[in-house]
Coordinates of C-alpha atoms in Angstrom, one line a residue:
Chain V
M11 CA -0.2 39.6 10.4
V12 CA -0.1 35.8 10.7
P13 CA -3.5 34.3 11.6
I14 CA -3.5 32.7 15.0
S15 CA -4.6 29.4 13.6
T16 CA -1.6 29.3 11.4
V17 CA 0.7 29.8 14.4
I18 CA -1.1 27.1 16.3
L19 CA -0.7 24.6 13.5
A20 CA 2.9 25.4 12.7
T21 CA 3.9 25.2 16.4
L22 CA 2.1 22.0 17.0
S23 CA 3.7 20.4 14.0
F24 CA 7.1 20.7 15.6
A25 CA 6.3 20.4 19.3
V26 CA 5.1 16.9 18.9
P27 CA 7.6 14.2 19.8
Q28 CA 9.2 12.5 16.8
S29 CA 8.4 9.0 17.9
G30 CA 5.8 7.1 15.9
P31 CA 2.1 7.7 16.3
S32 CA -0.2 5.6 18.6
L33 CA -2.6 3.4 16.8
L34 CA -5.4 5.7 17.7
C35 CA -3.8 8.4 15.6
L36 CA -3.4 6.5 12.4
Q37 CA -6.6 7.5 10.8
E38 CA -5.7 11.1 11.2
F39 CA -2.3 10.6 9.7
K40 CA -3.7 8.7 6.8
T41 CA -6.0 11.5 5.8
W42 CA -3.4 14.1 6.2
C43 CA -0.8 12.2 4.3
C44 CA -2.7 11.7 1.2
H45 CA -4.4 15.0 1.3
Q46 CA -1.1 16.7 1.6
V47 CA 0.6 14.7 -1.1
A48 CA -2.2 15.2 -3.5
S49 CA -2.9 18.8 -2.9
E50 CA 0.6 20.0 -2.6
W51 CA 2.6 17.9 -4.9
L52 CA 0.5 16.9 -7.8
I53 CA -0.5 20.5 -8.6
V54 CA 3.2 21.3 -9.1
D55 CA 3.5 18.4 -11.5
C56 CA 1.1 19.9 -14.0
G57 CA 4.2 21.3 -15.7
G58 CA 2.5 24.5 -17.0
E59 CA -0.6 22.7 -18.1
E60 CA -3.9 24.1 -17.0
C61 CA -4.8 22.1 -13.9
R62 CA -7.5 22.2 -11.3
G63 CA -7.0 21.2 -7.7
D64 CA -10.1 19.5 -6.4
T65 CA -9.4 19.9 -2.7
S66 CA -13.0 18.9 -1.8
A67 CA -12.2 15.4 -3.1
N68 CA -9.6 15.3 -0.3
L69 CA -7.1 13.0 -1.9
V70 CA -6.7 13.5 -5.6
V71 CA -6.0 16.3 -7.9
H72 CA -7.5 16.1 -11.3
Y73 CA -5.9 17.4 -14.4
D74 CA -7.8 18.7 -17.3
R75 CA -5.3 17.8 -20.0
T76 CA -3.0 14.9 -19.4
Y77 CA -1.8 11.7 -21.1
G78 CA -3.3 12.9 -24.3
S79 CA -6.8 12.1 -23.0
P80 CA -8.6 15.2 -22.0
G81 CA -10.4 15.1 -18.8
F82 CA -8.9 11.8 -17.7
A83 CA -5.9 11.2 -15.6
Q84 CA -4.6 11.1 -12.1
A85 CA -1.2 10.3 -10.6
Q86 CA -0.5 6.9 -9.3
W87 CA -0.5 6.5 -5.5
Q88 CA -0.7 3.9 -2.9
L89 CA -1.2 4.3 0.8
Q90 CA 0.5 1.9 3.2
E91 CA -2.0 0.1 5.4
D92 CA -0.4 1.4 8.6
G93 CA -0.9 4.9 7.3
S94 CA 2.7 5.7 7.8
R95 CA 3.5 6.7 4.2
C96 CA 2.1 7.3 0.8
T97 CA 4.0 6.4 -2.4
Y98 CA 3.2 7.9 -5.7
N99 CA 4.5 8.5 -9.2
R100 CA 4.9 12.1 -10.3
V101 CA 3.3 13.3 -13.5
E102 CA 5.2 15.6 -15.9
C103 CA 4.1 17.1 -19.2
I104 CA 6.2 17.7 -22.2
D105 CA 4.7 19.6 -25.1
G106 CA 1.2 18.9 -23.9
K107 CA 1.8 15.2 -23.4
C108 CA 1.9 14.0 -19.9
V109 CA 3.7 10.9 -18.6
I110 CA 3.7 9.1 -15.3
L111 CA 7.3 9.0 -14.2
P112 CA 8.9 5.7 -13.4
E113 CA 10.5 6.5 -10.1
K114 CA 8.3 6.5 -7.0
I115 CA 8.4 9.2 -4.4
T116 CA 7.6 8.1 -0.8
W117 CA 6.1 10.7 1.5
Y118 CA 6.6 9.8 5.2
C119 CA 3.7 10.9 7.3
H120 CA 4.4 9.6 10.8
R121 CA 6.2 12.6 12.2
I122 CA 3.4 15.1 12.1
S123 CA 0.3 15.7 14.0
L124 CA -2.0 18.4 13.0
S125 CA -4.5 18.6 15.8
G126 CA -2.1 18.0 18.7
A127 CA -4.2 15.0 19.7
C128 CA -1.5 12.4 18.8
K129 CA 1.4 12.2 21.1
Chain W
M25 CA -6.1 22.8 2.0
I26 CA -3.6 22.6 4.8
R27 CA -1.2 25.5 5.0
L28 CA 2.3 25.1 6.2
L29 CA 4.8 27.7 7.3
N30 CA 8.4 27.6 6.3
C31 CA 9.7 26.7 9.8
R32 CA 12.4 24.5 11.2
P33 CA 11.9 21.9 13.9
A34 CA 12.6 23.0 17.5
T35 CA 16.2 22.3 18.5
R36 CA 17.1 20.6 21.7
R37 CA 18.0 23.9 23.4
Q38 CA 14.5 25.2 22.7
E39 CA 12.8 22.2 24.2
P40 CA 11.7 23.8 27.6
L41 CA 10.2 26.7 25.8
V42 CA 8.5 24.4 23.2
Q43 CA 7.1 22.2 26.0
H44 CA 5.5 25.2 27.6
L45 CA 4.3 26.6 24.3
K46 CA 2.9 23.1 23.4
W47 CA 0.7 23.1 26.4
L48 CA -0.5 26.6 25.7
V49 CA -1.2 25.7 22.1
V50 CA -3.0 22.5 23.1
L51 CA -5.1 24.6 25.5
A52 CA -5.8 27.1 22.7
V53 CA -6.8 24.3 20.3
V54 CA -9.1 22.7 22.9
A55 CA -10.6 26.0 23.7
C56 CA -11.0 27.1 20.0
P57 CA -11.1 23.9 17.9
D58 CA -12.7 25.8 15.1
L59 CA -9.5 27.8 14.5
A60 CA -7.5 24.7 13.6
V61 CA -10.3 23.1 11.7
A62 CA -10.8 26.2 9.7
Q63 CA -7.2 26.3 8.7
E64 CA -7.1 22.7 7.8
I65 CA -10.2 22.7 5.6
G66 CA -9.0 25.8 3.8
D67 CA -10.7 28.6 2.1
G68 CA -11.9 27.2 -1.1
G69 CA -8.5 26.8 -2.6
Q70 CA -7.4 30.4 -2.4
P71 CA -3.8 31.1 -1.5
P72 CA -3.2 32.9 1.8
S73 CA -2.3 36.6 1.8
A74 CA 1.4 36.0 2.6
P75 CA 3.6 35.4 -0.4
R76 CA 3.9 31.6 -1.1
Q77 CA 6.9 29.5 -2.0
P78 CA 6.3 26.9 -4.6
P79 CA 4.4 24.1 -2.7
E80 CA 7.1 21.5 -3.1
Q81 CA 9.7 23.7 -1.6
R82 CA 7.4 24.9 1.1
V83 CA 6.5 21.4 2.2
R84 CA 10.1 20.1 2.1
A85 CA 11.4 23.2 3.9
A86 CA 8.9 22.5 6.7
F87 CA 9.5 18.8 6.9
P88 CA 13.1 18.0 5.6
D89 CA 13.6 14.4 4.4
S90 CA 9.9 13.7 4.5
A91 CA 9.9 13.0 0.8
Q92 CA 12.4 10.5 -0.8
V93 CA 12.8 8.7 -4.0
D94 CA 11.9 5.0 -3.4
L95 CA 15.0 2.8 -3.7
Q96 CA 13.4 -0.5 -2.9
L97 CA 15.3 -1.1 0.4
P98 CA 15.1 -4.4 2.2
E99 CA 12.8 -4.7 5.2
P100 CA 14.4 -6.0 8.4
I101 CA 13.6 -9.5 9.6
G102 CA 10.9 -9.2 12.2
T103 CA 10.3 -11.1 15.5
T104 CA 7.3 -12.7 13.8
D105 CA 9.5 -14.1 11.1
V106 CA 11.5 -16.4 13.4
E107 CA 9.4 -19.5 13.1
Y108 CA 9.0 -19.0 9.3
F109 CA 12.7 -18.9 8.7
A110 CA 13.2 -22.1 10.8
W111 CA 10.5 -23.8 8.8
I112 CA 11.6 -22.7 5.3
S113 CA 15.3 -23.5 6.1
G114 CA 14.4 -27.1 5.6
A115 CA 16.7 -28.0 8.4
D116 CA 16.3 -30.7 11.0
A117 CA 15.5 -29.9 14.6
K118 CA 19.0 -28.9 15.7
S119 CA 19.8 -26.7 12.7
A120 CA 16.3 -25.3 12.6
G121 CA 16.8 -24.2 16.2
I122 CA 20.0 -22.3 15.2
V123 CA 18.1 -20.6 12.3
R124 CA 15.5 -19.6 14.8
D125 CA 18.2 -18.0 17.0
W126 CA 19.7 -16.3 14.0
A127 CA 16.3 -14.9 12.9
A128 CA 15.7 -13.7 16.4
M129 CA 19.1 -12.0 16.5
M130 CA 18.5 -10.5 13.1
S131 CA 15.3 -8.9 14.3
S132 CA 17.4 -6.8 16.7
I133 CA 21.0 -6.6 15.7
G134 CA 20.3 -7.1 12.0
S135 CA 17.8 -4.3 12.1
E136 CA 20.5 -2.0 13.5
W137 CA 23.0 -3.1 10.8
R138 CA 20.3 -2.3 8.3
S139 CA 19.6 1.2 9.7
E140 CA 23.4 2.0 9.9
L141 CA 24.0 0.9 6.3
L142 CA 21.0 2.3 4.6
E143 CA 20.9 5.5 6.5
K144 CA 23.6 6.6 4.1
L145 CA 21.0 6.6 1.3
K146 CA 18.5 8.8 3.0
Q147 CA 20.0 12.2 2.3
P148 CA 20.8 11.4 -1.4
A149 CA 17.2 10.0 -1.8
S150 CA 15.8 13.2 -0.4
D151 CA 18.2 15.3 -2.5
Y152 CA 16.9 13.6 -5.6
V153 CA 13.4 14.9 -4.9
A154 CA 14.8 18.4 -4.6
L155 CA 16.6 17.8 -8.0
L156 CA 13.2 17.1 -9.6
E157 CA 12.1 20.7 -8.8
V158 CA 15.0 22.3 -10.7
N159 CA 16.1 19.8 -13.4
Q160 CA 13.7 18.7 -16.2
N161 CA 16.3 16.7 -18.0
F162 CA 15.4 13.0 -17.9
G163 CA 18.9 11.9 -18.9
E164 CA 20.5 13.7 -16.0
R165 CA 17.9 12.4 -13.6
A166 CA 18.6 8.9 -15.0
N167 CA 22.3 9.3 -14.3
R168 CA 21.6 10.4 -10.7
L169 CA 19.2 7.6 -10.1
K170 CA 21.6 5.0 -11.6
Q171 CA 24.3 6.2 -9.2
L172 CA 21.9 5.8 -6.3
V173 CA 20.7 2.4 -7.4
T174 CA 24.3 1.2 -7.8
W175 CA 25.1 2.4 -4.3
R176 CA 22.0 0.9 -3.0
D177 CA 22.9 -2.5 -4.6
R178 CA 26.3 -2.4 -2.9
L179 CA 24.8 -1.6 0.5
V180 CA 22.1 -4.2 0.2
D181 CA 24.8 -6.8 -0.7
E182 CA 26.8 -5.8 2.3
L183 CA 23.8 -6.2 4.6
F184 CA 22.9 -9.6 3.2
A185 CA 26.6 -10.6 3.5
Q186 CA 26.6 -9.6 7.2
E187 CA 23.4 -11.6 7.8
R188 CA 24.9 -14.6 6.1
R189 CA 28.2 -14.5 8.0
Y190 CA 26.3 -14.4 11.3
L191 CA 24.3 -17.5 10.3
E192 CA 27.5 -19.3 9.2
S193 CA 29.2 -18.5 12.5
L194 CA 26.2 -19.7 14.5
L195 CA 26.1 -23.0 12.7
S196 CA 29.9 -23.4 12.8
S197 CA 30.0 -22.8 16.6
S198 CA 27.3 -25.4 17.1
S199 CA 29.3 -28.1 15.3
V200 CA 26.8 -28.6 12.6
D201 CA 28.3 -30.7 9.7
S202 CA 29.8 -28.3 7.2
A203 CA 27.9 -29.6 4.2
E204 CA 24.6 -29.4 6.1
A205 CA 25.5 -25.9 7.3
E206 CA 26.2 -24.8 3.8
T207 CA 22.8 -26.1 2.5
V208 CA 21.0 -24.4 5.3
V209 CA 22.8 -21.1 4.7
E210 CA 22.1 -21.2 1.0
Q211 CA 18.4 -21.9 1.5
V212 CA 17.9 -19.3 4.2
M213 CA 19.7 -16.5 2.3
M214 CA 18.0 -17.4 -1.0
V215 CA 14.6 -16.9 0.7
R216 CA 15.8 -13.8 2.6
R217 CA 17.0 -12.1 -0.7
A218 CA 13.8 -13.0 -2.5
E219 CA 11.4 -11.6 -0.1
A220 CA 13.2 -8.8 1.8
F221 CA 11.8 -6.0 -0.5
P222 CA 8.4 -4.5 -0.1
A223 CA 6.1 -5.6 -2.9
D224 CA 5.0 -2.8 -5.2
N225 CA 1.2 -2.9 -5.4
A226 CA 1.1 -0.9 -8.7
Y227 CA 3.9 -2.5 -10.7
A228 CA 3.9 -6.1 -9.4
P229 CA 1.0 -6.7 -7.1
H230 CA 1.3 -10.5 -7.2
L231 CA 4.5 -10.4 -5.2
A232 CA 2.6 -9.2 -2.2
A233 CA 1.0 -12.6 -1.7
N234 CA 4.2 -14.5 -0.9
I235 CA 3.2 -18.1 -1.4
L236 CA 6.0 -19.6 0.7
R237 CA 4.8 -17.6 3.8
L238 CA 1.2 -18.4 3.0
L239 CA 2.0 -22.1 2.9
H240 CA 3.8 -21.8 6.2
L241 CA 0.6 -20.3 7.7
S242 CA -1.4 -23.2 6.3
A243 CA 1.0 -25.8 7.5
T244 CA 1.0 -24.4 11.0
D245 CA -2.7 -23.8 11.2
P246 CA -4.3 -25.8 14.1
G247 CA -6.8 -27.2 11.5
T248 CA -4.0 -28.9 9.5
S249 CA -3.0 -32.5 10.4
P250 CA 0.7 -33.4 11.0
E251 CA 0.8 -35.4 7.8
A252 CA -0.7 -32.6 5.7
S253 CA 1.6 -30.1 7.4
A254 CA 4.7 -32.2 6.4
T255 CA 3.4 -32.4 2.8
I256 CA 2.8 -28.7 2.7
R257 CA 6.4 -28.1 4.0
R258 CA 7.8 -30.4 1.3
L259 CA 5.8 -28.6 -1.3
A260 CA 7.2 -25.2 -0.2
L261 CA 10.8 -26.5 0.0
D262 CA 10.6 -28.2 -3.4
N263 CA 9.3 -25.0 -5.0
A264 CA 11.3 -22.5 -3.1
P265 CA 14.1 -22.1 -5.7
R266 CA 11.6 -21.5 -8.5
V267 CA 9.5 -19.1 -6.4
C268 CA 12.6 -17.2 -5.1
E269 CA 14.1 -16.9 -8.6
Q270 CA 10.9 -15.5 -10.1
R271 CA 10.6 -13.0 -7.3
R272 CA 14.2 -12.0 -7.4
I273 CA 14.0 -11.2 -11.2
V274 CA 11.0 -8.9 -10.7
F275 CA 12.4 -7.1 -7.7
D276 CA 15.6 -6.5 -9.6
A277 CA 13.7 -5.1 -12.6
I278 CA 11.7 -2.8 -10.3
A279 CA 14.8 -1.5 -8.6
K280 CA 16.3 -0.6 -11.9
C281 CA 13.1 0.7 -13.6
S282 CA 13.5 4.2 -12.2
Y283 CA 16.7 5.1 -14.1
R284 CA 15.9 2.9 -17.1
G285 CA 12.5 4.6 -17.4
N286 CA 14.1 8.0 -17.3
E287 CA 16.7 6.9 -19.9
A288 CA 13.9 5.7 -22.2
L289 CA 12.1 9.1 -21.8
Q290 CA 15.2 11.0 -22.7
R291 CA 15.8 8.7 -25.7
A292 CA 12.3 9.4 -27.0
I293 CA 12.8 13.2 -26.6
D294 CA 16.2 13.1 -28.3
S295 CA 14.8 11.1 -31.3
G296 CA 11.5 13.1 -31.5
S297 CA 9.4 10.0 -30.6
P298 CA 6.3 10.2 -28.4
T299 CA 7.1 10.1 -24.7
V300 CA 3.8 8.4 -24.0
G301 CA 4.5 4.7 -24.1
A302 CA 8.3 5.2 -24.3
M303 CA 8.9 3.2 -21.2
N304 CA 7.0 0.0 -22.3
G305 CA 10.3 -1.9 -22.8
V306 CA 11.2 -1.1 -19.2
F307 CA 7.9 -2.1 -17.7
R308 CA 6.9 -5.1 -19.8
P309 CA 9.3 -7.5 -18.1
I310 CA 7.9 -6.4 -14.7
A311 CA 4.3 -7.1 -15.8
L312 CA 5.3 -10.4 -17.3
G313 CA 7.3 -11.4 -14.3
S314 CA 4.5 -10.5 -12.0
A315 CA 2.1 -12.6 -14.1
R316 CA 4.6 -15.5 -13.8
V317 CA 4.7 -15.2 -10.0
A318 CA 0.8 -15.1 -10.0
A319 CA 0.7 -18.3 -12.1
T320 CA 3.1 -20.1 -9.7
T321 CA 1.2 -18.9 -6.7
Q322 CA -2.1 -20.3 -8.2
E323 CA -0.4 -23.6 -9.1
L324 CA 0.9 -24.1 -5.5
V325 CA -2.4 -23.0 -4.0
A326 CA -4.1 -25.7 -6.1
L327 CA -1.6 -28.3 -4.9
A328 CA -1.9 -27.3 -1.3
R329 CA -5.7 -27.3 -1.4
A330 CA -5.7 -31.0 -2.1
E331 CA -3.9 -31.5 1.3
L332 CA -5.8 -29.0 3.4
S333 CA -9.2 -29.0 5.1
P334 CA -11.8 -26.8 3.4
E335 CA -11.5 -24.2 6.2
V336 CA -7.7 -23.9 6.0
A337 CA -7.8 -24.0 2.2
N338 CA -10.3 -21.1 2.3
K339 CA -8.0 -19.1 4.5
L340 CA -5.2 -19.7 2.0
D341 CA -7.4 -18.5 -0.9
Q342 CA -8.5 -15.4 1.1
G343 CA -4.9 -14.7 2.1
V344 CA -3.9 -14.6 -1.6
L345 CA -6.8 -12.4 -2.5
R346 CA -6.4 -9.9 0.3
L347 CA -2.7 -9.5 -0.1
T348 CA -2.9 -9.1 -3.9
Y349 CA -5.9 -6.9 -4.2
G350 CA -6.1 -5.2 -0.8
A351 CA -9.4 -3.4 -0.1
L352 CA -10.7 -4.4 -3.5
A353 CA -10.9 -8.1 -2.4
I354 CA -13.2 -7.3 0.6
D355 CA -16.8 -8.4 0.5
V356 CA -18.3 -5.0 0.6
F357 CA -21.8 -6.2 1.4
E358 CA -21.0 -8.9 3.8
I359 CA -24.2 -9.6 5.9
D360 CA -22.8 -11.5 8.9
A361 CA -23.4 -8.6 11.4
I362 CA -27.0 -7.9 10.4
V363 CA -27.8 -11.7 10.4
K364 CA -26.5 -11.8 14.0
V365 CA -29.1 -9.3 15.0
I366 CA -31.9 -11.3 13.4
D367 CA -30.6 -14.8 14.1
H368 CA -32.1 -15.4 17.6
L369 CA -35.6 -14.6 16.2
L370 CA -35.5 -17.4 13.6
P371 CA -37.7 -20.4 14.2
D372 CA -35.7 -23.6 14.6
Q373 CA -37.4 -25.3 11.6
D374 CA -36.3 -22.4 9.3
R375 CA -32.7 -22.2 10.5
E376 CA -31.3 -24.6 7.9
T377 CA -33.1 -22.9 5.0
C378 CA -31.8 -19.5 6.2
A379 CA -28.2 -20.9 6.5
T380 CA -28.4 -22.2 2.9
V381 CA -29.7 -18.8 1.7
I382 CA -26.8 -17.0 3.5
V383 CA -24.2 -19.3 2.1
E384 CA -25.6 -19.0 -1.4
S385 CA -25.6 -15.2 -1.1
A386 CA -22.0 -15.2 0.0
R387 CA -21.1 -17.5 -2.9
Q388 CA -22.9 -15.2 -5.4
R389 CA -21.1 -12.1 -4.1
A390 CA -17.7 -14.0 -4.2
A391 CA -18.4 -14.9 -7.8
L392 CA -19.2 -11.3 -8.7
R393 CA -16.0 -10.2 -6.9
E394 CA -13.9 -12.7 -8.7
Q395 CA -15.1 -11.6 -12.0
L396 CA -14.3 -8.0 -11.1
L397 CA -10.8 -8.8 -9.8
R398 CA -10.0 -10.8 -13.0
S399 CA -11.0 -7.8 -15.1
F400 CA -9.0 -5.4 -12.8
D401 CA -6.0 -7.7 -13.0
L402 CA -6.0 -7.6 -16.8
Q403 CA -6.4 -3.9 -17.0
R404 CA -3.7 -3.2 -14.4
S405 CA -1.3 -5.5 -16.1
R406 CA -1.9 -3.8 -19.4
F407 CA -1.3 -0.4 -17.8
V408 CA 2.1 -1.6 -16.6
E409 CA 3.0 -3.3 -19.9
R410 CA 2.2 -0.1 -21.8
G411 CA 4.8 1.7 -19.7
L412 CA 2.5 3.3 -17.1
V413 CA 0.1 4.5 -19.8
R414 CA -3.6 4.6 -19.1
D415 CA -6.2 3.9 -21.7
Q416 CA -9.5 5.7 -21.9
I417 CA -11.5 2.8 -23.3
A418 CA -10.2 0.4 -20.6
N419 CA -11.1 3.0 -18.0
D420 CA -14.7 3.3 -19.3
Q421 CA -15.1 -0.5 -19.5
F422 CA -13.8 -1.1 -16.0
R423 CA -15.8 1.8 -14.6
R424 CA -19.0 0.1 -16.0
S425 CA -18.0 -3.3 -14.7
F426 CA -17.2 -1.9 -11.3
L427 CA -20.6 -0.1 -11.1
G428 CA -22.3 -3.3 -12.2
Y429 CA -20.5 -5.3 -9.6
V430 CA -21.3 -3.0 -6.7
K431 CA -25.0 -2.8 -7.8
A432 CA -25.4 -6.5 -8.3
A433 CA -23.6 -7.4 -5.0
K434 CA -25.8 -4.9 -3.1
I435 CA -29.0 -6.3 -4.6
A436 CA -28.0 -9.9 -3.9
A437 CA -27.2 -9.0 -0.2
E438 CA -30.4 -7.0 0.2
Q439 CA -32.5 -9.8 -1.2
T440 CA -30.9 -12.2 1.3
I441 CA -31.5 -9.8 4.2
G442 CA -35.1 -9.4 3.1
K443 CA -35.7 -13.1 2.9
I444 CA -34.4 -13.8 6.4
A445 CA -36.1 -10.8 7.9
A446 CA -39.4 -11.9 6.4
I447 CA -39.1 -15.2 8.3
A448 CA -37.9 -13.6 11.6
R449 CA -40.8 -11.0 11.5
A450 CA -43.2 -13.7 12.5
N451 CA -41.5 -13.8 15.9
S452 CA -43.3 -11.8 18.6
K453 CA -40.0 -10.4 19.8
W454 CA -39.3 -8.8 16.4
D455 CA -38.2 -5.2 16.8
E456 CA -38.5 -3.1 13.6
A457 CA -36.5 -0.2 15.0
E458 CA -33.6 -2.5 15.9
F459 CA -33.7 -4.0 12.5
E460 CA -33.7 -0.6 10.9
R461 CA -30.6 0.4 13.0
A462 CA -28.8 -2.8 11.9
Q463 CA -29.6 -2.0 8.3
Q464 CA -28.2 1.5 8.6
E465 CA -25.1 0.1 10.2
W466 CA -24.7 -2.4 7.3
R467 CA -25.0 0.4 4.7
S468 CA -22.5 2.5 6.7
T469 CA -20.0 -0.4 6.8
A470 CA -20.4 -0.9 3.1
R471 CA -19.8 2.8 2.4
E472 CA -16.6 2.6 4.6
R473 CA -15.4 -0.5 2.7
L474 CA -15.9 1.3 -0.6
R475 CA -14.1 4.3 0.8
A476 CA -11.2 2.1 1.8
M477 CA -10.9 1.1 -1.8
S478 CA -10.4 4.7 -2.9
I479 CA -8.4 5.9 0.1
T480 CA -5.7 3.2 -0.3
G481 CA -5.5 3.7 -4.0
A482 CA -6.4 0.1 -4.7
T483 CA -7.8 0.9 -8.1
S484 CA -5.7 3.9 -8.9
P485 CA -4.0 2.4 -11.9
I486 CA -7.4 2.3 -13.6
L487 CA -10.0 4.3 -11.8
S488 CA -9.6 7.8 -10.4
Y489 CA -10.6 8.6 -6.8
S490 CA -13.6 10.7 -8.0
Q491 CA -14.8 7.9 -10.4
L492 CA -14.7 5.4 -7.5
E493 CA -16.5 7.9 -5.3
A494 CA -19.2 8.5 -7.9
I495 CA -19.7 4.7 -8.3
A496 CA -20.1 4.2 -4.6
Q497 CA -22.6 7.1 -4.4
E498 CA -24.7 5.9 -7.3
A499 CA -24.8 2.3 -6.1
L500 CA -25.5 3.1 -2.5
E501 CA -28.1 5.7 -3.1
Q502 CA -30.3 3.4 -5.0

């Protein structure tokens, strides 16, 4: 059975109008955007390496083995000041060596409201 | 962690139902806020009981087109750019008026042209992200990116050509002399092409502080005399070709680095060479080009300073710093707010002494900050030059200097607050509780400013989020 809170969040995500957020909502969007990018995307980019998602840190996922420097690394990311999008470079690992990829991926955040407060 | 379902957005036919459901859901959230919060915070990183898709697919399925490869697309001309384009056109009053009209039209009709043309790239840019999930071959990725960038170049050229034709037609219909019209068109489009693209804060941060626009702000500042304003405009016009060419070269290299970088990675794999550092040949020109832009900016700032009042010159300096370094350039321990609370309690005879102490403290913090920014700039540039490769030693060194900076700036500010408070305490109206509240507020603002550094990724080429958080905590808890 799907938890009721999941239903609420999923429904809200799509019921909110697609126009941009009001200024009051930007802080919320900022937090969500980078949290989402970090927690969802960067974990995938570990490429089979052992990796540990530090969700308590909110924004950044740490890798145990990357760039040939154990215990040190993090993907590149930048948040636009208006909170509308995050841009970051993926990290991929080949034979235990990880590289920051040259192309930037932009994640657009402005369409979504999680709490339903932004309309 | 936030969990998402694999759903599709509501269609138009579903709207009435969704509208009703929305209100029901809003009521449910208002009534039981803990439900939503519990889901958002997560359960300690454990996956939900339902089978999960790979996260990338799950997120993209829920929010199609929300992730795209960045193709360095031009920004539209904004309504706030109108005066700037008239100014930088170098034209006399009549032609400048036409440029003003053109820029105003471009902020509406030009924006529509842009959307129509560049919309075509949205789906392929999104498809490329999907390709990353299934294709690990850098050569194939490079080919796909090269096709996209070539297409992007064609569309961008088309957009600029449309903008150019519109300006030409406006000038021609206003009977402006053809030679003059040509000069104005060349100047305006040279500037437009050189600054239409968003500056990349990680690869080429120095392009964010566009010196031509900053000079325009200085020239039009109410604190600038008409003579100085004319000199600043001349300075901008004389140097515009050089500034624009330097910017254009870097933007061009950035637009191509995506596929060139993938090509370099594939070549390294094919030849059995290390992939780490394989892209240095691609990124070195970007780092060097960005440094060249920075040097030109500094040179023009120095020349402009000689013409400007100290106040306007200071605004120019601050503008360059804020645009280049973002949250990192902010005075974390600024004491203006707390001084305001104490200010009215200071005896008249001590005001001058206090003002001197405050200015000296600000100067001290600025010097510490400048030292930090110089060190950051060097390390960030090296990171790009190496081909987006971090260095553990550089990280350790910068972490130590950052911690040193935060501690020293905090101590300097605290000493200043202490000195001024000691003088104000003699006043019978002194309120210790109010002062304590002001101090708490000051600490909280400092914490927020440090958080802004981590949340915007200002230091991410060198320091990780957790390192920055640890520094903030260690410094603020002392």
